XYZ file of C-alpha atoms in Angstrom:
131
model
C 17.662 199.693 51.240
C 17.706 198.315 47.744
C 14.556 198.321 45.889
C 13.428 197.235 42.043
C 10.097 197.476 40.934
C 8.724 195.419 37.567
C 6.307 196.678 35.509
C 5.385 196.258 31.436
C 3.666 192.907 31.138
C 0.743 192.352 29.326
C -0.501 190.300 26.631
C 0.366 190.371 23.289
C 0.209 188.573 19.843
C 2.738 186.949 18.942
C 5.022 188.701 16.828
C 4.423 191.748 18.837
C 6.898 193.904 21.290
C 6.406 194.762 25.066
C 8.945 196.974 27.163
C 9.527 196.099 30.571
C 10.644 198.758 32.935
C 12.517 198.236 36.279
C 12.613 201.242 38.572
C 15.571 200.895 41.170
C 16.206 202.419 44.338
C 19.489 202.462 46.848
C 21.816 201.725 44.673
C 23.732 203.142 41.613
C 23.984 200.966 37.855
C 27.157 201.341 37.330
C 28.935 198.788 40.156
C 26.420 196.607 40.176
C 25.223 193.180 37.882
C 21.728 194.119 36.427
C 19.324 191.731 34.501
C 15.575 190.356 33.624
C 14.953 186.205 34.404
C 11.798 184.729 33.588
C 10.025 181.585 35.154
C 6.792 179.626 33.962
C 5.136 177.311 36.374
C 7.100 174.269 37.407
C 10.261 175.110 35.935
C 13.630 176.538 37.218
C 13.782 180.650 36.840
C 15.747 181.253 33.611
C 18.474 184.063 33.286
C 17.262 186.166 30.187
C 19.572 189.080 29.826
C 21.948 190.918 32.156
C 24.548 194.186 32.359
C 27.810 194.303 34.064
C 27.322 197.897 35.407
C 24.977 200.409 33.772
C 27.979 200.209 30.510
C 29.625 196.781 30.720
C 29.527 193.650 29.156
C 25.996 192.329 27.677
C 24.612 188.544 27.627
C 21.650 187.326 26.410
C 20.275 183.488 26.644
C 20.190 182.318 23.464
C 16.552 182.043 22.686
C 16.432 186.087 22.332
C 18.840 186.532 21.024
C 18.443 188.970 17.936
C 14.786 189.860 19.749
C 15.440 191.523 23.270
C 17.625 194.055 23.760
C 18.333 195.257 27.502
C 19.191 199.179 28.342
C 19.580 201.277 31.172
C 18.674 205.152 31.512
C 20.360 206.544 34.517
C 18.491 209.825 35.011
C 15.677 207.626 35.622
C 16.992 204.837 37.444
C 15.362 202.209 35.432
C 16.947 199.742 33.364
C 14.435 198.392 30.477
C 13.917 195.163 28.317
C 12.593 195.954 25.248
C 11.154 192.385 23.787
C 10.381 192.661 19.902
C 9.094 189.774 17.740
C 7.652 187.827 20.753
C 7.070 183.892 20.660
C 4.649 181.943 22.909
C 7.849 180.469 24.300
C 8.409 183.710 25.533
C 4.933 183.445 27.762
C 6.229 183.728 31.485
C 6.581 185.692 34.490
C 9.581 188.010 34.276
C 11.633 189.602 37.209
C 14.380 191.642 37.079
C 17.043 191.700 39.758
C 20.156 193.231 40.859
C 23.525 192.206 42.439
C 26.786 193.781 44.088
C 29.120 191.916 42.424
C 28.666 192.707 38.571
C 30.569 189.411 37.991
C 26.520 187.774 38.638
C 26.148 188.219 34.456
C 26.390 186.292 32.690
C 23.624 184.372 34.924
C 24.093 181.049 33.553
C 22.537 178.315 35.285
C 25.157 176.314 38.379
C 27.743 179.253 37.906
C 28.406 181.904 40.143
C 25.404 184.071 38.251
C 22.801 181.596 38.790
C 19.121 182.961 40.037
C 19.588 181.912 43.494
C 22.485 183.652 44.152
C 21.338 187.187 42.738
C 21.014 189.278 46.010
C 17.835 191.920 44.831
C 14.799 191.145 43.247
C 11.764 193.189 41.692
C 8.238 192.115 41.635
C 6.912 189.526 38.962
C 5.249 191.001 35.802
C 3.629 188.712 33.680
C 3.854 188.291 30.275
C 1.754 186.489 27.800
C 1.940 185.705 23.911
C -0.615 184.585 22.278
C -0.262 182.576 19.430
């Protein structure tokens, strides 16, 4: 039974940092796509970053390149999203996700990686960036 538990959201000033964590059970990172999405009210869920397996290729949406970093700790069955130089536009509910097919990454809207085809989801964690 696959389960994901997200944590680490909070309120931070613009320019600050947060690290989101997603603790997983029931599967191994090596043969899954894992990633982070975010959503604001009234908008489609947006793919932020993903990995093809624990050591595979990475993807970042353009707006977070150079500021966010996805990583994995296999020993802890946890993956992370380090978010630096946060901006008010990063305010959203962030969700961690996983899928059996590694080609879900990159998670581009309208493709095989779109949010609505990912199988497993954690609960959301709110990130609020004040200006």
